[in-house]
PDB file of C-alpha atoms in Angstrom:
ATOM      1  CA  MET Z   1     245.004 -47.541 -38.750  1.00  0.00           C
ATOM      2  CA  ALA Z   2     245.046 -47.380 -42.520  1.00  0.00           C
ATOM      3  CA  ALA Z   3     247.869 -45.721 -44.352  1.00  0.00           C
ATOM      4  CA  GLY Z   4     245.628 -42.976 -45.675  1.00  0.00           C
ATOM      5  CA  ASP Z   5     244.074 -42.143 -42.311  1.00  0.00           C
ATOM      6  CA  ALA Z   6     245.302 -39.318 -40.108  1.00  0.00           C
ATOM      7  CA  LEU Z   7     245.413 -39.769 -36.345  1.00  0.00           C
ATOM      8  CA  LEU Z   8     245.027 -36.023 -35.788  1.00  0.00           C
ATOM      9  CA  HIS Z   9     243.916 -33.267 -38.099  1.00  0.00           C
ATOM     10  CA  VAL Z  10     243.502 -29.681 -36.937  1.00  0.00           C
ATOM     11  CA  SER Z  11     243.116 -27.182 -39.753  1.00  0.00           C
ATOM     12  CA  ILE Z  12     244.252 -23.614 -39.198  1.00  0.00           C
ATOM     13  CA  LYS Z  13     241.514 -22.593 -41.615  1.00  0.00           C
ATOM     14  CA  ALA Z  14     237.856 -23.086 -40.778  1.00  0.00           C
ATOM     15  CA  GLU Z  15     236.376 -25.930 -42.827  1.00  0.00           C
ATOM     16  CA  GLU Z  16     233.530 -25.154 -45.189  1.00  0.00           C
ATOM     17  CA  LEU Z  17     230.292 -27.051 -44.576  1.00  0.00           C
ATOM     18  CA  PHE Z  18     228.234 -25.710 -47.470  1.00  0.00           C
ATOM     19  CA  SER Z  19     227.896 -22.613 -49.601  1.00  0.00           C
ATOM     20  CA  ILE Z  20     224.992 -20.532 -50.856  1.00  0.00           C
ATOM     21  CA  GLY Z  21     226.168 -18.560 -53.851  1.00  0.00           C
ATOM     22  CA  PRO Z  22     229.170 -16.432 -52.796  1.00  0.00           C
ATOM     23  CA  LEU Z  23     228.510 -17.103 -49.086  1.00  0.00           C
ATOM     24  CA  HIS Z  24     230.615 -19.923 -47.619  1.00  0.00           C
ATOM     25  CA  PHE Z  25     229.252 -21.332 -44.370  1.00  0.00           C
ATOM     26  CA  THR Z  26     232.022 -22.735 -42.148  1.00  0.00           C
ATOM     27  CA  ASN Z  27     232.005 -24.737 -38.926  1.00  0.00           C
ATOM     28  CA  SER Z  28     233.415 -21.795 -36.974  1.00  0.00           C
ATOM     29  CA  MET Z  29     230.364 -19.781 -38.016  1.00  0.00           C
ATOM     30  CA  VAL Z  30     228.235 -22.497 -36.417  1.00  0.00           C
ATOM     31  CA  GLY Z  31     230.258 -22.042 -33.219  1.00  0.00           C
ATOM     32  CA  ALA Z  32     229.731 -18.271 -33.308  1.00  0.00           C
ATOM     33  CA  LEU Z  33     225.979 -18.689 -33.877  1.00  0.00           C
ATOM     34  CA  LEU Z  34     225.726 -21.168 -31.001  1.00  0.00           C
ATOM     35  CA  ALA Z  35     227.606 -18.797 -28.679  1.00  0.00           C
ATOM     36  CA  SER Z  36     225.281 -15.955 -29.691  1.00  0.00           C
ATOM     37  CA  ALA Z  37     222.230 -18.167 -29.154  1.00  0.00           C
ATOM     38  CA  ILE Z  38     223.425 -19.135 -25.671  1.00  0.00           C
ATOM     39  CA  LEU Z  39     223.906 -15.483 -24.705  1.00  0.00           C
ATOM     40  CA  LEU Z  40     220.484 -14.538 -26.089  1.00  0.00           C
ATOM     41  CA  ILE Z  41     218.810 -17.360 -24.156  1.00  0.00           C
ATOM     42  CA  LEU Z  42     220.558 -16.349 -20.935  1.00  0.00           C
ATOM     43  CA  ALA Z  43     219.536 -12.721 -21.498  1.00  0.00           C
ATOM     44  CA  TRP Z  44     215.926 -13.803 -22.081  1.00  0.00           C
ATOM     45  CA  VAL Z  45     215.942 -15.851 -18.884  1.00  0.00           C
ATOM     46  CA  PHE Z  46     217.429 -12.915 -17.000  1.00  0.00           C
ATOM     47  CA  VAL Z  47     214.960 -10.235 -18.179  1.00  0.00           C
ATOM     48  CA  ARG Z  48     211.895 -12.480 -18.195  1.00  0.00           C
ATOM     49  CA  ARG Z  49     211.401 -12.576 -14.430  1.00  0.00           C
ATOM     50  CA  PRO Z  50     214.077 -10.587 -12.586  1.00  0.00           C
ATOM     51  CA  GLU Z  51     213.844 -10.944  -8.816  1.00  0.00           C
ATOM     52  CA  LEU Z  52     214.824  -8.438  -6.161  1.00  0.00           C
ATOM     53  CA  VAL Z  53     216.513 -11.242  -4.241  1.00  0.00           C
ATOM     54  CA  PRO Z  54     218.265 -13.144  -7.043  1.00  0.00           C
ATOM     55  CA  GLY Z  55     218.190 -16.910  -7.163  1.00  0.00           C
ATOM     56  CA  ARG Z  56     220.997 -19.178  -8.237  1.00  0.00           C
ATOM     57  CA  MET Z  57     220.458 -18.771 -11.977  1.00  0.00           C
ATOM     58  CA  GLN Z  58     220.066 -14.997 -11.770  1.00  0.00           C
ATOM     59  CA  SER Z  59     223.124 -14.702  -9.527  1.00  0.00           C
ATOM     60  CA  LEU Z  60     225.118 -16.811 -11.975  1.00  0.00           C
ATOM     61  CA  ILE Z  61     224.160 -14.500 -14.840  1.00  0.00           C
ATOM     62  CA  GLU Z  62     224.682 -11.303 -12.850  1.00  0.00           C
ATOM     63  CA  PHE Z  63     228.097 -12.218 -11.463  1.00  0.00           C
ATOM     64  CA  PRO Z  64     230.273 -11.731 -14.608  1.00  0.00           C
ATOM     65  CA  ILE Z  65     228.306  -8.625 -15.604  1.00  0.00           C
ATOM     66  CA  GLU Z  66     228.660  -6.919 -12.223  1.00  0.00           C
ATOM     67  CA  TRP Z  67     232.288  -8.020 -11.929  1.00  0.00           C
ATOM     68  CA  MET Z  68     233.247  -6.511 -15.282  1.00  0.00           C
ATOM     69  CA  ALA Z  69     231.169  -3.386 -14.595  1.00  0.00           C
ATOM     70  CA  ASP Z  70     233.085  -2.842 -11.346  1.00  0.00           C
ATOM     71  CA  ILE Z  71     236.388  -3.124 -13.216  1.00  0.00           C
ATOM     72  CA  VAL Z  72     235.346  -0.739 -16.006  1.00  0.00           C
ATOM     73  CA  SER Z  73     233.870   1.798 -13.573  1.00  0.00           C
ATOM     74  CA  GLY Z  74     237.336   2.436 -12.160  1.00  0.00           C
ATOM     75  CA  SER Z  75     238.842   3.386 -15.527  1.00  0.00           C
ATOM     76  CA  THR Z  76     237.518   6.886 -16.318  1.00  0.00           C
ATOM     77  CA  SER Z  77     234.598   9.144 -15.491  1.00  0.00           C
ATOM     78  CA  ARG Z  78     233.059   8.370 -18.901  1.00  0.00           C
ATOM     79  CA  TRP Z  79     233.015   4.599 -18.323  1.00  0.00           C
ATOM     80  CA  ARG Z  80     229.252   4.329 -18.916  1.00  0.00           C
ATOM     81  CA  GLY Z  81     229.826   5.159 -22.577  1.00  0.00           C
ATOM     82  CA  TYR Z  82     231.767   1.954 -23.282  1.00  0.00           C
ATOM     83  CA  VAL Z  83     230.957  -0.458 -20.449  1.00  0.00           C
ATOM     84  CA  ALA Z  84     228.388  -2.306 -22.591  1.00  0.00           C
ATOM     85  CA  LEU Z  85     230.991  -2.939 -25.305  1.00  0.00           C
ATOM     86  CA  VAL Z  86     233.583  -4.280 -22.843  1.00  0.00           C
ATOM     87  CA  ILE Z  87     231.086  -6.591 -21.126  1.00  0.00           C
ATOM     88  CA  GLY Z  88     229.734  -7.773 -24.496  1.00  0.00           C
ATOM     89  CA  LEU Z  89     233.219  -8.611 -25.784  1.00  0.00           C
ATOM     90  CA  PHE Z  90     234.056 -10.472 -22.578  1.00  0.00           C
ATOM     91  CA  LEU Z  91     230.884 -12.575 -22.554  1.00  0.00           C
ATOM     92  CA  MET Z  92     231.003 -13.373 -26.277  1.00  0.00           C
ATOM     93  CA  ILE Z  93     234.623 -14.518 -26.199  1.00  0.00           C
ATOM     94  CA  LEU Z  94     234.122 -16.405 -22.927  1.00  0.00           C
ATOM     95  CA  VAL Z  95     231.160 -18.415 -24.240  1.00  0.00           C
ATOM     96  CA  ALA Z  96     232.882 -18.990 -27.602  1.00  0.00           C
ATOM     97  CA  ASN Z  97     236.001 -20.305 -25.843  1.00  0.00           C
ATOM     98  CA  TRP Z  98     234.158 -22.564 -23.414  1.00  0.00           C
ATOM     99  CA  LEU Z  99     231.937 -23.875 -26.191  1.00  0.00           C
ATOM    100  CA  GLY Z 100     234.967 -25.668 -27.612  1.00  0.00           C
ATOM    101  CA  LEU Z 101     235.246 -27.758 -24.421  1.00  0.00           C
ATOM    102  CA  LEU Z 102     231.826 -29.368 -24.822  1.00  0.00           C
ATOM    103  CA  PRO Z 103     231.676 -32.991 -25.988  1.00  0.00           C
ATOM    104  CA  GLY Z 104     231.219 -33.281 -29.723  1.00  0.00           C
ATOM    105  CA  VAL Z 105     232.643 -29.873 -30.603  1.00  0.00           C
ATOM    106  CA  GLY Z 106     235.491 -30.535 -33.009  1.00  0.00           C
ATOM    107  CA  THR Z 107     235.055 -34.322 -32.799  1.00  0.00           C
ATOM    108  CA  ILE Z 108     231.731 -35.022 -34.553  1.00  0.00           C
ATOM    109  CA  GLY Z 109     231.532 -34.371 -38.250  1.00  0.00           C
ATOM    110  CA  LEU Z 110     231.816 -35.813 -41.723  1.00  0.00           C
ATOM    111  CA  ALA Z 111     234.730 -37.781 -43.171  1.00  0.00           C
ATOM    112  CA  HIS Z 112     236.405 -36.033 -46.062  1.00  0.00           C
ATOM    113  CA  THR Z 113     239.168 -37.198 -48.384  1.00  0.00           C
ATOM    114  CA  ASP Z 114     241.537 -34.511 -49.575  1.00  0.00           C
ATOM    115  CA  GLU Z 115     243.433 -34.338 -52.851  1.00  0.00           C
ATOM    116  CA  ALA Z 116     246.310 -36.387 -51.397  1.00  0.00           C
ATOM    117  CA  GLY Z 117     243.947 -39.229 -50.520  1.00  0.00           C
ATOM    118  CA  VAL Z 118     244.121 -38.644 -46.747  1.00  0.00           C
ATOM    119  CA  LYS Z 119     240.875 -39.023 -44.843  1.00  0.00           C
ATOM    120  CA  GLU Z 120     240.093 -36.077 -42.613  1.00  0.00           C
ATOM    121  CA  LEU Z 121     237.301 -35.283 -40.194  1.00  0.00           C
ATOM    122  CA  VAL Z 122     235.407 -32.085 -40.928  1.00  0.00           C
ATOM    123  CA  PRO Z 123     233.640 -31.252 -37.638  1.00  0.00           C
ATOM    124  CA  PHE Z 124     230.197 -29.699 -37.658  1.00  0.00           C
ATOM    125  CA  VAL Z 125     231.106 -27.225 -34.905  1.00  0.00           C
ATOM    126  CA  ARG Z 126     234.407 -25.506 -34.243  1.00  0.00           C
ATOM    127  CA  PRO Z 127     235.231 -22.910 -31.552  1.00  0.00           C
ATOM    128  CA  ALA Z 128     234.690 -19.507 -33.122  1.00  0.00           C
ATOM    129  CA  SER Z 129     237.770 -18.057 -31.406  1.00  0.00           C
ATOM    130  CA  ALA Z 130     239.956 -20.606 -33.214  1.00  0.00           C
ATOM    131  CA  ASP Z 131     239.110 -18.851 -36.502  1.00  0.00           C
ATOM    132  CA  LEU Z 132     241.083 -15.716 -37.371  1.00  0.00           C
ATOM    133  CA  ASN Z 133     238.052 -14.238 -39.131  1.00  0.00           C
ATOM    134  CA  PHE Z 134     236.132 -14.166 -35.839  1.00  0.00           C
ATOM    135  CA  THR Z 135     238.928 -12.659 -33.752  1.00  0.00           C
ATOM    136  CA  LEU Z 136     239.773 -10.145 -36.471  1.00  0.00           C
ATOM    137  CA  GLY Z 137     236.127  -9.085 -36.661  1.00  0.00           C
ATOM    138  CA  LEU Z 138     236.016  -8.445 -32.906  1.00  0.00           C
ATOM    139  CA  ALA Z 139     239.338  -6.586 -33.090  1.00  0.00           C
ATOM    140  CA  ILE Z 140     238.016  -4.372 -35.909  1.00  0.00           C
ATOM    141  CA  VAL Z 141     234.951  -3.504 -33.817  1.00  0.00           C
ATOM    142  CA  ALA Z 142     237.153  -2.603 -30.840  1.00  0.00           C
ATOM    143  CA  PHE Z 143     239.549  -0.647 -33.096  1.00  0.00           C
ATOM    144  CA  ILE Z 144     236.752   1.426 -34.636  1.00  0.00           C
ATOM    145  CA  VAL Z 145     235.313   2.169 -31.197  1.00  0.00           C
ATOM    146  CA  PHE Z 146     238.512   3.410 -29.572  1.00  0.00           C
ATOM    147  CA  VAL Z 147     239.466   5.481 -32.636  1.00  0.00           C
ATOM    148  CA  ALA Z 148     235.959   6.985 -32.691  1.00  0.00           C
ATOM    149  CA  TRP Z 149     236.207   7.570 -28.941  1.00  0.00           C
ATOM    150  CA  GLY Z 150     239.500   9.410 -29.402  1.00  0.00           C
ATOM    151  CA  ILE Z 151     237.976  11.594 -32.124  1.00  0.00           C
ATOM    152  CA  ARG Z 152     234.927  12.219 -29.950  1.00  0.00           C
ATOM    153  CA  ILE Z 153     237.023  13.381 -27.002  1.00  0.00           C
ATOM    154  CA  ASN Z 154     239.760  15.278 -28.853  1.00  0.00           C
ATOM    155  CA  GLY Z 155     238.095  16.141 -32.158  1.00  0.00           C
ATOM    156  CA  VAL Z 156     239.493  15.259 -35.563  1.00  0.00           C
ATOM    157  CA  LYS Z 157     242.197  17.918 -35.309  1.00  0.00           C
ATOM    158  CA  GLY Z 158     243.241  16.841 -31.825  1.00  0.00           C
ATOM    159  CA  TYR Z 159     243.380  13.186 -32.827  1.00  0.00           C
ATOM    160  CA  LEU Z 160     245.560  13.964 -35.850  1.00  0.00           C
ATOM    161  CA  LEU Z 161     247.806  16.200 -33.742  1.00  0.00           C
ATOM    162  CA  GLU Z 162     248.215  13.306 -31.317  1.00  0.00           C
ATOM    163  CA  LEU Z 163     249.387  11.114 -34.206  1.00  0.00           C
ATOM    164  CA  ILE Z 164     251.801  13.815 -35.350  1.00  0.00           C
ATOM    165  CA  GLY Z 165     253.268  14.145 -31.869  1.00  0.00           C
ATOM    166  CA  GLU Z 166     255.629  16.644 -30.348  1.00  0.00           C
ATOM    167  CA  PRO Z 167     257.728  18.472 -31.477  1.00  0.00           C
ATOM    168  CA  ARG Z 168     255.996  19.266 -34.765  1.00  0.00           C
ATOM    169  CA  TYR Z 169     259.198  19.314 -36.840  1.00  0.00           C
ATOM    170  CA  MET Z 170     259.525  15.576 -36.064  1.00  0.00           C
ATOM    171  CA  ALA Z 171     256.144  14.875 -37.691  1.00  0.00           C
ATOM    172  CA  PRO Z 172     257.602  13.133 -40.799  1.00  0.00           C
ATOM    173  CA  LEU Z 173     259.204  10.598 -38.459  1.00  0.00           C
ATOM    174  CA  MET Z 174     256.673  10.390 -35.616  1.00  0.00           C
ATOM    175  CA  PHE Z 175     253.483  10.219 -37.697  1.00  0.00           C
ATOM    176  CA  PRO Z 176     254.331   6.859 -39.374  1.00  0.00           C
ATOM    177  CA  ILE Z 177     255.474   5.454 -36.019  1.00  0.00           C
ATOM    178  CA  HIS Z 178     252.256   6.488 -34.266  1.00  0.00           C
ATOM    179  CA  LEU Z 179     250.159   5.241 -37.189  1.00  0.00           C
ATOM    180  CA  ILE Z 180     251.859   1.845 -37.093  1.00  0.00           C
ATOM    181  CA  SER Z 181     251.346   1.776 -33.326  1.00  0.00           C
ATOM    182  CA  GLU Z 182     247.610   2.337 -33.798  1.00  0.00           C
ATOM    183  CA  VAL Z 183     247.300  -0.411 -36.423  1.00  0.00           C
ATOM    184  CA  SER Z 184     249.405  -2.805 -34.341  1.00  0.00           C
ATOM    185  CA  ARG Z 185     246.689  -2.732 -31.678  1.00  0.00           C
ATOM    186  CA  LEU Z 186     244.302  -4.223 -34.222  1.00  0.00           C
ATOM    187  CA  VAL Z 187     246.801  -6.941 -35.146  1.00  0.00           C
ATOM    188  CA  SER Z 188     247.758  -7.756 -31.558  1.00  0.00           C
ATOM    189  CA  LEU Z 189     244.149  -8.061 -30.385  1.00  0.00           C
ATOM    190  CA  SER Z 190     243.183 -10.477 -33.143  1.00  0.00           C
ATOM    191  CA  MET Z 191     246.370 -12.556 -33.303  1.00  0.00           C
ATOM    192  CA  ARG Z 192     246.750 -12.954 -29.529  1.00  0.00           C
ATOM    193  CA  LEU Z 193     243.267 -14.389 -29.081  1.00  0.00           C
ATOM    194  CA  PHE Z 194     243.435 -16.548 -32.192  1.00  0.00           C
ATOM    195  CA  GLY Z 195     246.890 -17.930 -31.398  1.00  0.00           C
ATOM    196  CA  ASN Z 196     246.088 -18.888 -27.816  1.00  0.00           C
ATOM    197  CA  VAL Z 197     242.722 -20.504 -28.569  1.00  0.00           C
ATOM    198  CA  PHE Z 198     244.027 -22.349 -31.629  1.00  0.00           C
ATOM    199  CA  ALA Z 199     247.035 -23.631 -29.674  1.00  0.00           C
ATOM    200  CA  GLY Z 200     244.679 -24.895 -26.970  1.00  0.00           C
ATOM    201  CA  GLU Z 201     242.583 -26.675 -29.583  1.00  0.00           C
ATOM    202  CA  VAL Z 202     245.660 -28.367 -31.012  1.00  0.00           C
ATOM    203  CA  LEU Z 203     246.817 -29.383 -27.520  1.00  0.00           C
ATOM    204  CA  LEU Z 204     243.457 -30.890 -26.606  1.00  0.00           C
ATOM    205  CA  GLY Z 205     243.224 -32.694 -29.930  1.00  0.00           C
ATOM    206  CA  THR Z 206     246.712 -34.140 -29.489  1.00  0.00           C
ATOM    207  CA  MET Z 207     246.057 -35.342 -25.955  1.00  0.00           C
ATOM    208  CA  LEU Z 208     242.718 -36.891 -26.921  1.00  0.00           C
ATOM    209  CA  ALA Z 209     244.300 -38.690 -29.859  1.00  0.00           C
ATOM    210  CA  LEU Z 210     247.208 -40.023 -27.791  1.00  0.00           C
ATOM    211  CA  THR Z 211     245.114 -41.129 -24.830  1.00  0.00           C
ATOM    212  CA  THR Z 212     242.518 -42.750 -27.077  1.00  0.00           C
ATOM    213  CA  ALA Z 213     245.266 -44.830 -28.657  1.00  0.00           C
ATOM    214  CA  ALA Z 214     246.801 -45.749 -25.261  1.00  0.00           C
ATOM    215  CA  VAL Z 215     243.653 -46.222 -23.156  1.00  0.00           C
ATOM    216  CA  PHE Z 216     243.596 -49.990 -23.738  1.00  0.00           C
ATOM    217  CA  ILE Z 217     247.192 -50.269 -22.503  1.00  0.00           C
ATOM    218  CA  LEU Z 218     247.092 -47.666 -19.715  1.00  0.00           C
ATOM    219  CA  PRO Z 219     243.565 -47.288 -18.339  1.00  0.00           C
ATOM    220  CA  LEU Z 220     244.541 -44.236 -16.280  1.00  0.00           C
ATOM    221  CA  ALA Z 221     245.477 -42.404 -19.479  1.00  0.00           C
ATOM    222  CA  PHE Z 222     241.770 -41.715 -19.945  1.00  0.00           C
ATOM    223  CA  PHE Z 223     241.922 -39.108 -17.157  1.00  0.00           C
ATOM    224  CA  VAL Z 224     244.869 -37.205 -18.614  1.00  0.00           C
ATOM    225  CA  PRO Z 225     242.733 -34.990 -20.933  1.00  0.00           C
ATOM    226  CA  ALA Z 226     240.682 -33.904 -17.906  1.00  0.00           C
ATOM    227  CA  ILE Z 227     243.717 -31.991 -16.619  1.00  0.00           C
ATOM    228  CA  PHE Z 228     244.090 -30.118 -19.889  1.00  0.00           C
ATOM    229  CA  LEU Z 229     240.338 -29.472 -20.059  1.00  0.00           C
ATOM    230  CA  GLY Z 230     240.580 -27.755 -16.684  1.00  0.00           C
ATOM    231  CA  LEU Z 231     243.504 -25.672 -17.881  1.00  0.00           C
ATOM    232  CA  GLU Z 232     241.662 -24.692 -21.052  1.00  0.00           C
ATOM    233  CA  LEU Z 233     238.676 -23.696 -18.915  1.00  0.00           C
ATOM    234  CA  LEU Z 234     240.948 -21.274 -17.063  1.00  0.00           C
ATOM    235  CA  PHE Z 235     242.793 -20.055 -20.154  1.00  0.00           C
ATOM    236  CA  GLY Z 236     239.504 -19.416 -21.979  1.00  0.00           C
ATOM    237  CA  ALA Z 237     238.371 -17.069 -19.208  1.00  0.00           C
ATOM    238  CA  VAL Z 238     241.778 -15.378 -19.057  1.00  0.00           C
ATOM    239  CA  GLN Z 239     241.875 -14.740 -22.811  1.00  0.00           C
ATOM    240  CA  ALA Z 240     238.371 -13.267 -22.766  1.00  0.00           C
ATOM    241  CA  LEU Z 241     239.343 -11.010 -19.870  1.00  0.00           C
ATOM    242  CA  VAL Z 242     242.594  -9.911 -21.548  1.00  0.00           C
ATOM    243  CA  PHE Z 243     240.825  -9.008 -24.805  1.00  0.00           C
ATOM    244  CA  ALA Z 244     238.103  -7.014 -23.024  1.00  0.00           C
ATOM    245  CA  LEU Z 245     240.542  -5.193 -20.733  1.00  0.00           C
ATOM    246  CA  LEU Z 246     242.854  -4.318 -23.626  1.00  0.00           C
ATOM    247  CA  ALA Z 247     239.927  -2.823 -25.529  1.00  0.00           C
ATOM    248  CA  MET Z 248     239.028  -0.826 -22.400  1.00  0.00           C
ATOM    249  CA  THR Z 249     242.646   0.270 -21.979  1.00  0.00           C
ATOM    250  CA  TYR Z 250     242.877   1.549 -25.555  1.00  0.00           C
ATOM    251  CA  ILE Z 251     239.677   3.575 -25.087  1.00  0.00           C
ATOM    252  CA  THR Z 252     241.010   4.950 -21.804  1.00  0.00           C
ATOM    253  CA  MET Z 253     244.308   5.891 -23.446  1.00  0.00           C
ATOM    254  CA  ALA Z 254     242.442   7.789 -26.176  1.00  0.00           C
ATOM    255  CA  GLU Z 255     240.678   9.820 -23.490  1.00  0.00           C
ATOM    256  CA  HIS Z 256     243.761  10.429 -21.340  1.00  0.00           C
ATOM    257  CA  GLU Z 257     245.861  11.499 -24.320  1.00  0.00           C
ATOM    258  CA  GLY Z 258     243.401  14.291 -25.051  1.00  0.00           C
ATOM    259  CA  GLY Z 259     243.271  15.283 -21.390  1.00  0.00           C
ATOM    260  CA  HIS Z 260     247.068  15.362 -21.254  1.00  0.00           C
ATOM    261  CA  ASP Z 261     247.208  17.760 -24.187  1.00  0.00           C
ATOM    262  CA  GLU Z 262     244.635  20.071 -22.582  1.00  0.00           C
ATOM    263  CA  GLU Z 263     246.506  19.992 -19.256  1.00  0.00           C
ATOM    264  CA  HIS Z 264     249.780  20.695 -21.011  1.00  0.00           C
ATOM    265  CA  GLY Z 265     248.231  23.668 -22.790  1.00  0.00           C
ATOM    266  CA  ALA Z 266     246.785  25.001 -19.556  1.00  0.00           C
ATOM    267  CA  GLU Z 267     250.168  24.781 -17.878  1.00  0.00           C
ATOM    268  CA  GLY Z 268     251.761  26.610 -20.799  1.00  0.00           C
ATOM    269  CA  HIS Z 269     249.258  29.481 -20.636  1.00  0.00           C
ATOM    270  CA  GLY Z 270     249.145  29.753 -16.846  1.00  0.00           C
ATOM    271  CA  PRO Z 271     252.222  31.883 -16.165  1.00  0.00           C
ATOM    272  CA  SER Z 272     251.487  34.259 -19.041  1.00  0.00           C
ATOM    273  CA  GLU Z 273     247.994  34.939 -17.697  1.00  0.00           C
ATOM    274  CA  GLU Z 274     249.402  35.668 -14.271  1.00  0.00           C
ATOM    275  CA  SER Z 275     252.088  37.948 -15.668  1.00  0.00           C
ATOM    276  CA  ALA Z 276     249.482  39.756 -17.771  1.00  0.00           C
ATOM    277  CA  THR Z 277     247.383  40.525 -14.695  1.00  0.00           C
ATOM    278  CA  PRO Z 278     248.172  44.117 -13.635  1.00  0.00           C
ATOM    279  CA  THR Z 279     249.170  44.709 -10.041  1.00  0.00           C
ATOM    280  CA  THR Z 280     247.372  47.565  -8.406  1.00  0.00           C
ATOM    281  CA  ALA Z 281     249.214  49.757  -5.907  1.00  0.00           C
ATOM    282  CA  HIS Z 282     247.222  50.668  -2.798  1.00  0.00           C
ATOM    283  CA  ALA Z 283     247.454  54.376  -2.054  1.00  0.00           C
ATOM    284  CA  PRO Z 284     247.417  55.401   1.600  1.00  0.00           C
ATOM    285  CA  SER Z 285     244.046  56.539   2.845  1.00  0.00           C
ATOM    286  CA  PRO Z 286     243.600  60.186   3.988  1.00  0.00           C
ATOM    287  CA  SER Z 287     242.670  59.040   7.481  1.00  0.00           C
ATOM    288  CA  ALA Z 288     246.043  57.347   7.889  1.00  0.00           C
ATOM    289  CA  SER Z 289     247.849  60.569   7.106  1.00  0.00           C
TER     290      SER Z 289
END
């Protein structure tokens, strides 16, 4: 290997392929478009000729949808209002994660020489979940939905009162804490998915580079990446499930927080209503006397 060549190069930033004016088109955007195209094709196949007794392809498409719908249906009584979002997030992240395991993704591209004179490979396709812009975009969508859901259930006043907390005289302290807690959900959703997928990409790239260099000495080293590919297949599904379930949990918390306030208020007014109810004395009837 030449002195200016790099055995492994994994950029934390998505590489730019071309630009049209102010729009920069990166390889992670290609991955996101491919994942969207795969989901659209599967949806077209599913709705084109649905069968009452599903075949293998229809059963394969229905399984993750019905599985996630069963999970979401046990959250709250209003689960139909956000089940489509949770299933959509799960399927999009799942396909985007598994797309990075296909041959050629991250390994086929153009050679590029940086300012230091080191030759790097700029792949045509990169897993979308390994780009912080993609995960942050999904986290922003989920954040807007569960904040809007909280306002829808509790109203603007109820949502702000929930941020202020109890007791009210602690509002100068509790409001910043609750506000930071709300924003931290956005950060945790995006960074957790990005960090895990990017770490998996680095691990696979490292193992492929090492085994490619050692395959002529140790022929069995060729099968080592298969173990990590299987693990990444599992981790990709787990990360998609975690992201979708966290989004569902935040929406559920927004609904339960409002219900808790209403229940607390009902408990506070209950005894006073009972005490305000006059007790009527029963006079003896004339027949008894």
